[in-house]
């Protein structure tokens, strides 16, 4: 990747323009897991995004499984942990389903540190809003963890701009990231204030499911909307001699909030190929054309 070392929010953490996500990182094959993490680091990816709850989908069977697998990679491959910005999330508990109360946040942090075999989490994110926790309580828990050196920075995920501002109001340090679903199939953050708020407050957006969870990459579908977007992406990909996935990632990267797509492939060659997105130049007409395909109507 070319543009290395951009700042994450207002923090001292530096990251590459693409991140790697571990939602689909399950099982106990530490060697295959290490290969994926090393493929990411070798291609200039520095931010790795996991969550306490990851492991209950994609062939996994237990809460914490993805963090535990990453912890085994750290234990087996010295140096890997030091070469990455480690981001995890707390606050989703199946059956509850959201808990960001102070006790739950502190307990989740302790549990994640143990599973990850590390003594600090670089970026600790609220996975989804728990509207039953007063933001002052959540802010106090995050501030305490940060002052103890257990987390370096904090971020939010699936928060609206107002919810982010409300949490920020009670924090003595700036939030670093906001993580919405954002892709050519999920364009709401462009229009609902999420990316505007990120620009205004110097938060780095992390875009989850940047290929629509694979729907944009796989292409074949009975969904009319997906077909329309895929047709538009293919037109641009053919013109520029790049893959459809590269155009889909470029669509995210070139927004002025400079979001970082969190790719989720388990295929090392596809992890490496994500960097091709950095060579794609989309014009205004290209970009708005993708938005129009996504919303099924021309721009007003
Ligand atoms: N905050 C949240 O609430 C939230 C929610 C969801 C996800 N996330 C984050 O976002 C990350 C990425 O999400 P995601 O995994 O849905 O991302 P994604 O990159 O949109 O989708 C990944 C899926 O696409 C498939 N794929 C990728 N390239 C392909 C290609 N060229 N051909 C065919 N299939 C292809 C992958 O299969 P292969 O493995 O076979 O390549 C994988 O199943 C997660 O790991 C997590 O960190 C966050």
Coordinates of C-alpha atoms in Angstrom, one line a residue, residues 14 41 46 74 77-86 117-120 122 152:
X14 CA -0.9 5.3 12.7
X41 CA 0.5 -7.0 7.6
X46 CA -2.0 -2.4 10.3
X74 CA 0.2 -13.5 18.9
X77 CA 4.2 -15.5 16.2
X78 CA 6.2 -13.1 18.3
X79 CA 6.3 -9.5 16.9
X80 CA 2.9 -9.7 15.2
X81 CA 1.1 -7.9 18.0
X82 CA 3.7 -5.0 18.0
X83 CA 3.2 -4.5 14.3
X84 CA -0.5 -3.8 14.5
X85 CA -3.2 -1.5 15.9
X86 CA -5.4 -3.9 17.8
X117 CA -2.7 -12.4 25.3
X118 CA -1.9 -8.7 25.4
X119 CA -1.7 -6.0 28.1
X120 CA -3.3 -3.2 26.1
X122 CA -5.2 0.0 21.1
X152 CA -5.2 3.4 24.4

